CSV table of C-alpha atoms and ligand atoms in Angstrom, one decimal:
chain,number,residue,atom,x,y,z
A,1,UNK,CA,18.2,16.5,20.5
A,2,UNK,CA,15.7,13.7,20.1
A,3,UNK,CA,12.2,14.6,21.3
A,4,UNK,CA,10.2,12.6,23.8
A,5,UNK,CA,7.0,11.1,22.5
A,6,UNK,CA,5.1,13.4,24.9
A,7,UNK,CA,6.8,16.5,23.4
A,8,UNK,CA,6.1,15.2,19.9
A,9,UNK,CA,2.4,14.7,20.8
A,10,UNK,CA,2.2,18.2,22.3
A,11,UNK,CA,3.8,19.7,19.1
A,12,UNK,CA,1.3,17.8,17.0
A,13,UNK,CA,-1.6,19.3,18.8
A,14,UNK,CA,-0.5,22.9,18.1
A,15,UNK,CA,-2.3,23.1,14.7
A,16,UNK,CA,-1.0,24.1,11.3
A,17,UNK,CA,2.4,25.9,11.2
A,18,UNK,CA,2.2,29.7,10.5
A,19,UNK,CA,5.9,30.5,10.4
A,20,UNK,CA,9.2,28.8,9.7
A,21,UNK,CA,10.1,27.7,13.2
A,22,UNK,CA,6.7,26.0,13.5
A,23,UNK,CA,7.2,24.4,10.1
A,24,UNK,CA,10.6,23.1,11.3
A,25,UNK,CA,8.8,21.6,14.4
A,26,UNK,CA,6.2,20.0,12.2
A,27,UNK,CA,8.8,18.3,10.0
A,28,UNK,CA,10.8,17.3,13.1
A,29,UNK,CA,7.8,15.6,14.6
A,30,UNK,CA,6.0,14.3,11.5
A,31,UNK,CA,5.3,10.6,11.7
A,32,UNK,CA,5.1,8.2,8.8
A,33,UNK,CA,3.2,4.9,9.5
A,34,UNK,CA,4.9,1.8,8.4
A,35,UNK,CA,8.1,3.5,7.4
A,36,UNK,CA,11.7,2.1,7.7
A,37,UNK,CA,13.0,4.2,10.7
A,38,UNK,CA,16.5,4.6,9.2
A,39,UNK,CA,15.2,5.9,5.9
A,40,UNK,CA,12.7,8.2,7.6
A,41,UNK,CA,15.3,9.8,9.8
A,42,UNK,CA,17.8,10.3,6.9
A,43,UNK,CA,15.0,12.0,4.9
A,44,UNK,CA,14.0,14.1,7.8
A,45,UNK,CA,17.5,15.2,8.6
A,46,UNK,CA,18.1,16.2,4.9
A,47,UNK,CA,14.7,18.0,4.8
A,48,UNK,CA,15.5,19.9,8.0
A,49,UNK,CA,19.0,20.8,6.5
A,50,UNK,CA,17.2,22.0,3.3
A,51,UNK,CA,14.8,24.1,5.5
A,52,UNK,CA,17.7,25.6,7.4
A,53,UNK,CA,19.2,26.8,4.2
A,54,UNK,CA,16.1,28.6,3.0
A,55,UNK,CA,16.1,32.4,2.9
A,56,UNK,CA,12.8,33.0,1.3
A,57,UNK,CA,9.4,33.7,2.8
A,58,UNK,CA,7.2,31.2,4.7
A,59,UNK,CA,4.9,31.1,1.6
A,60,UNK,CA,7.7,30.3,-0.8
A,61,UNK,CA,9.1,27.6,1.6
A,62,UNK,CA,5.6,26.0,1.9
A,63,UNK,CA,5.3,26.0,-1.9
A,64,UNK,CA,8.7,24.3,-2.4
A,65,UNK,CA,7.7,21.7,0.1
A,66,UNK,CA,4.3,21.0,-1.3
A,67,UNK,CA,5.2,20.9,-4.9
A,68,UNK,CA,8.2,18.5,-4.3
A,69,UNK,CA,11.0,20.9,-5.1
A,70,UNK,CA,12.5,20.4,-1.7
A,71,UNK,CA,12.4,16.6,-2.0
A,72,UNK,CA,13.8,16.8,-5.5
A,73,UNK,CA,16.7,19.0,-4.4
A,74,UNK,CA,17.6,16.6,-1.6
A,75,UNK,CA,17.4,13.5,-3.8
A,76,UNK,CA,19.4,15.0,-6.6
A,77,UNK,CA,22.1,16.1,-4.2
A,78,UNK,CA,22.3,12.5,-3.0
A,79,UNK,CA,22.7,11.2,-6.5
A,80,UNK,CA,25.3,13.9,-7.3
A,81,UNK,CA,27.5,12.9,-4.4
A,82,UNK,CA,27.2,9.1,-4.7
A,83,UNK,CA,29.3,7.0,-7.0
A,84,UNK,CA,27.3,5.3,-9.7
A,85,UNK,CA,26.9,1.6,-9.0
A,86,UNK,CA,29.2,-0.7,-11.0
A,87,UNK,CA,28.1,-3.3,-13.5
A,88,UNK,CA,24.9,-1.7,-14.8
A,89,UNK,CA,23.5,-2.7,-18.1
A,90,UNK,CA,22.0,0.8,-18.6
A,91,UNK,CA,22.8,2.6,-21.8
A,92,UNK,CA,21.3,5.3,-24.1
A,93,UNK,CA,18.6,3.9,-26.3
A,94,UNK,CA,17.9,1.0,-23.9
A,95,UNK,CA,14.3,1.7,-23.0
A,96,UNK,CA,12.5,-1.3,-21.5
A,97,UNK,CA,12.3,0.7,-18.3
A,98,UNK,CA,10.4,3.4,-20.3
A,99,UNK,CA,7.6,0.8,-20.9
A,100,UNK,CA,5.4,1.8,-18.0
A,101,UNK,CA,3.0,-0.8,-16.6
A,102,UNK,CA,0.0,0.1,-14.5
A,103,UNK,CA,-2.5,2.9,-15.0
A,104,UNK,CA,-0.4,6.0,-14.8
A,105,UNK,CA,3.3,4.9,-15.0
A,106,UNK,CA,4.8,6.0,-11.7
A,107,UNK,CA,4.7,8.6,-9.0
A,108,UNK,CA,6.0,12.2,-9.6
A,109,UNK,CA,5.6,15.4,-7.7
A,110,UNK,CA,3.8,18.6,-8.9
A,111,UNK,CA,7.2,20.3,-9.7
A,112,UNK,CA,8.3,17.3,-11.7
A,113,UNK,CA,5.0,17.3,-13.5
A,114,UNK,CA,5.3,21.0,-14.4
A,115,UNK,CA,8.9,20.5,-15.7
A,116,UNK,CA,7.9,17.5,-17.8
A,117,UNK,CA,4.8,19.4,-19.2
A,118,UNK,CA,7.0,22.3,-20.2
A,119,UNK,CA,9.5,20.1,-21.9
A,120,UNK,CA,6.9,18.1,-23.8
A,121,UNK,CA,4.6,20.9,-24.9
A,122,UNK,CA,6.7,21.9,-27.9
A,123,UNK,CA,6.7,18.3,-29.1
A,124,UNK,CA,2.9,18.0,-29.6
A,125,UNK,CA,1.9,16.3,-32.8
A,126,UNK,CA,5.1,14.3,-33.1
A,127,UNK,CA,5.2,10.5,-32.9
A,128,UNK,CA,5.8,9.4,-29.3
A,129,UNK,CA,6.7,6.4,-27.2
A,130,UNK,CA,3.1,5.0,-27.6
A,131,UNK,CA,3.9,4.5,-31.3
A,132,UNK,CA,6.7,2.1,-30.2
A,133,UNK,CA,4.9,0.2,-27.5
A,134,UNK,CA,1.3,0.5,-26.2
A,135,UNK,CA,2.6,1.2,-22.7
A,136,UNK,CA,5.7,3.2,-23.8
A,137,UNK,CA,6.2,6.5,-22.0
A,138,UNK,CA,4.9,9.3,-24.2
A,139,UNK,CA,8.1,11.2,-23.6
A,140,UNK,CA,10.1,8.6,-25.5
A,141,UNK,CA,11.3,9.0,-29.1
A,142,UNK,CA,9.9,5.9,-30.8
A,143,UNK,CA,12.7,5.8,-33.3
A,144,UNK,CA,15.8,6.4,-31.2
A,145,UNK,CA,14.3,5.3,-27.9
A,146,UNK,CA,15.8,8.2,-26.2
A,147,UNK,CA,14.0,10.3,-23.7
A,148,UNK,CA,12.9,13.5,-25.3
A,149,UNK,CA,12.5,15.2,-21.9
A,150,UNK,CA,15.9,14.0,-20.5
A,151,UNK,CA,16.7,17.1,-18.5
A,152,UNK,CA,13.2,17.3,-17.1
A,153,UNK,CA,12.8,13.6,-16.4
A,154,UNK,CA,11.6,12.9,-12.9
A,155,UNK,CA,13.4,11.2,-10.0
A,156,UNK,CA,11.9,7.8,-10.7
A,157,UNK,CA,13.7,7.8,-14.1
A,158,UNK,CA,16.9,9.2,-12.7
A,159,UNK,CA,17.1,6.4,-10.1
A,160,UNK,CA,15.9,3.3,-11.9
A,161,UNK,CA,18.8,1.0,-12.9
A,162,UNK,CA,19.5,-2.6,-13.7
A,163,UNK,CA,22.4,-5.1,-13.8
A,164,UNK,CA,20.4,-7.3,-16.2
A,165,UNK,CA,18.7,-5.9,-19.2
A,166,UNK,CA,16.9,-9.2,-19.8
A,167,UNK,CA,15.2,-8.7,-16.5
A,168,UNK,CA,14.0,-5.2,-17.7
A,169,UNK,CA,12.7,-6.7,-20.9
A,170,UNK,CA,10.8,-9.5,-18.9
A,171,UNK,CA,9.4,-6.9,-16.5
A,172,UNK,CA,8.2,-4.8,-19.4
A,173,UNK,CA,6.3,-7.8,-20.6
A,174,UNK,CA,4.7,-8.3,-17.2
A,175,UNK,CA,7.1,-11.1,-15.9
A,176,UNK,CA,8.5,-10.1,-12.5
A,177,UNK,CA,12.2,-10.8,-12.3
A,178,UNK,CA,15.1,-9.7,-10.0
A,179,UNK,CA,18.0,-7.6,-11.2
A,180,UNK,CA,16.5,-4.2,-11.3
A,181,UNK,CA,15.9,-1.6,-8.6
A,182,UNK,CA,16.1,2.1,-7.6
A,183,UNK,CA,19.0,4.0,-6.2
A,184,UNK,CA,18.6,5.1,-2.6
A,185,UNK,CA,17.8,8.6,-3.7
A,186,UNK,CA,14.3,7.5,-4.8
A,187,UNK,CA,13.1,6.3,-1.4
A,188,UNK,CA,14.6,9.4,0.1
A,189,UNK,CA,12.7,11.5,-2.4
A,190,UNK,CA,9.4,9.8,-1.7
A,191,UNK,CA,10.0,9.8,2.0
A,192,UNK,CA,10.9,13.4,2.1
A,193,UNK,CA,7.8,14.3,0.1
A,194,UNK,CA,5.7,12.2,2.6
A,195,UNK,CA,7.3,14.1,5.5
A,196,UNK,CA,6.6,17.4,3.8
A,197,UNK,CA,3.0,16.4,3.2
A,198,UNK,CA,2.5,15.4,6.9
A,199,UNK,CA,4.1,18.7,8.0
A,200,UNK,CA,1.9,20.7,5.7
A,201,UNK,CA,-1.4,19.1,6.9
A,202,UNK,CA,-3.9,21.9,7.5
A,203,UNK,CA,-1.8,24.4,5.4
A,204,UNK,CA,-1.8,23.0,1.9
A,205,UNK,CA,-1.9,19.8,0.0
A,206,UNK,CA,1.1,18.1,-1.5
A,207,UNK,CA,-0.3,16.0,-4.3
A,208,UNK,CA,1.4,13.5,-6.5
A,209,UNK,CA,0.8,12.7,-10.2
A,210,UNK,CA,1.1,9.9,-12.7
A,211,UNK,CA,4.1,10.1,-15.0
A,212,UNK,CA,2.6,8.5,-18.1
A,213,UNK,CA,-0.8,10.3,-17.7
A,214,UNK,CA,0.9,13.7,-17.3
A,215,UNK,CA,3.1,13.1,-20.3
A,216,UNK,CA,0.2,11.9,-22.5
A,217,UNK,CA,-1.9,14.9,-21.4
A,218,UNK,CA,0.9,17.3,-22.3
A,219,UNK,CA,1.4,15.8,-25.7
A,220,UNK,CA,-2.3,15.5,-26.4
A,221,UNK,CA,-2.6,19.3,-26.0
A,222,UNK,CA,-3.9,19.8,-22.5
A,223,UNK,CA,-2.6,22.9,-20.7
A,224,UNK,CA,-0.8,22.5,-17.4
A,225,UNK,CA,-3.8,22.9,-15.2
A,226,UNK,CA,-5.8,20.3,-17.1
A,227,UNK,CA,-2.8,18.0,-17.2
A,228,UNK,CA,-2.2,18.3,-13.5
A,229,UNK,CA,-5.9,17.5,-12.9
A,230,UNK,CA,-5.9,14.6,-15.2
A,231,UNK,CA,-2.8,13.0,-13.7
A,232,UNK,CA,-3.5,13.7,-10.1
A,233,UNK,CA,-3.2,10.7,-7.8
A,234,UNK,CA,-5.5,9.7,-5.0
A,235,UNK,CA,-4.1,10.9,-1.6
A,236,UNK,CA,-3.2,7.3,-0.7
A,237,UNK,CA,-0.8,6.8,-3.6
A,238,UNK,CA,2.2,8.4,-2.1
A,239,UNK,CA,2.0,6.3,1.0
A,240,UNK,CA,1.5,3.2,-1.1
A,241,UNK,CA,4.6,4.0,-3.2
A,242,UNK,CA,6.7,4.7,0.0
A,243,UNK,CA,5.7,1.3,1.4
A,244,UNK,CA,6.4,-0.4,-1.9
A,245,UNK,CA,9.9,1.1,-2.0
A,246,UNK,CA,10.4,0.1,1.6
A,247,UNK,CA,9.7,-3.5,0.8
A,248,UNK,CA,12.4,-3.4,-1.9
A,249,UNK,CA,15.1,-2.0,0.4
A,250,UNK,CA,18.3,-4.0,0.0
A,251,UNK,CA,17.4,-5.1,-3.5
A,252,UNK,CA,19.6,-4.8,-6.6
A,253,UNK,CA,20.4,-1.1,-6.6
B,301,LIG,S1,17.0,0.0,-16.4
B,301,LIG,FE1,17.0,-1.7,-17.8
B,301,LIG,S2,15.9,-1.0,-19.6
B,301,LIG,FE2,16.5,0.8,-18.4
B,301,LIG,S3,18.4,1.6,-19.3
B,301,LIG,FE3,18.9,0.2,-17.5
B,301,LIG,S4,19.2,-1.8,-18.4
B,301,LIG,FE4,18.1,-0.6,-20.0
B,302,LIG,S1,10.3,10.5,-18.8
B,302,LIG,FE1,12.0,9.8,-20.2
B,302,LIG,S2,13.3,8.5,-18.9
B,302,LIG,FE2,11.3,8.7,-17.9
B,302,LIG,S3,10.1,6.9,-18.5
B,302,LIG,FE3,9.6,8.6,-19.9
B,302,LIG,S4,11.0,8.4,-21.7
B,302,LIG,FE4,11.8,7.1,-20.0
């Protein structure tokens, strides 16, 4: 049943959750400023369903919410049950989307960062994507242009698609063009992580990290703790990414 604003405000005053029912309440009443209501409610409902299926301890559940494993599970399930869009140009070895503009190359959660770090650590010392393009993702094989961490690639990589590879090439060179976008699972992923962060306020943090920075740190020999520190985003980054994705709703994907 939908909660009245007064009930939501009362719940919000209760302080940090200390058990699973209180965590459920915190997720049910978490507010995301500037969010598309439909997306927020879909992500909230999926996150609550995920929570309802948990049989572990409160601490384990908090950990899965804070490190993004909950958001990842929800988003991957969405991908698995959705038909792939038709008419995509995407193909193995097509890697303009692995040229990562900006300072750190995209938003990933801590669990995605750990998975990527573990996949890349054995590849230290080998040529990497930066040998192909100055802004190439370090996870990329510069010869084949295949992702060397394919099974561990984060949600942003799993959801980015295009119907026009020339648009991808132009974007990689800094020329904004229509024709690319992300599957709905990506905004659900980011929104679910935002809800988790809001619900965990006062309990623990739910940081995000930069994809390219994390991958570079792993390949440059940093251990996981140092790589997580080096790639850690400012707290405002997750919100900025959610708002950016919200502005793109209804675009190509
Ligand atoms: S998003 Fe663009 S660059 Fe990436 S695989 Fe698809 S068509 Fe190629
Ligand atoms: S992790 Fe893999 S798929 Fe993602 S940007 Fe890097 S090379 Fe491309």
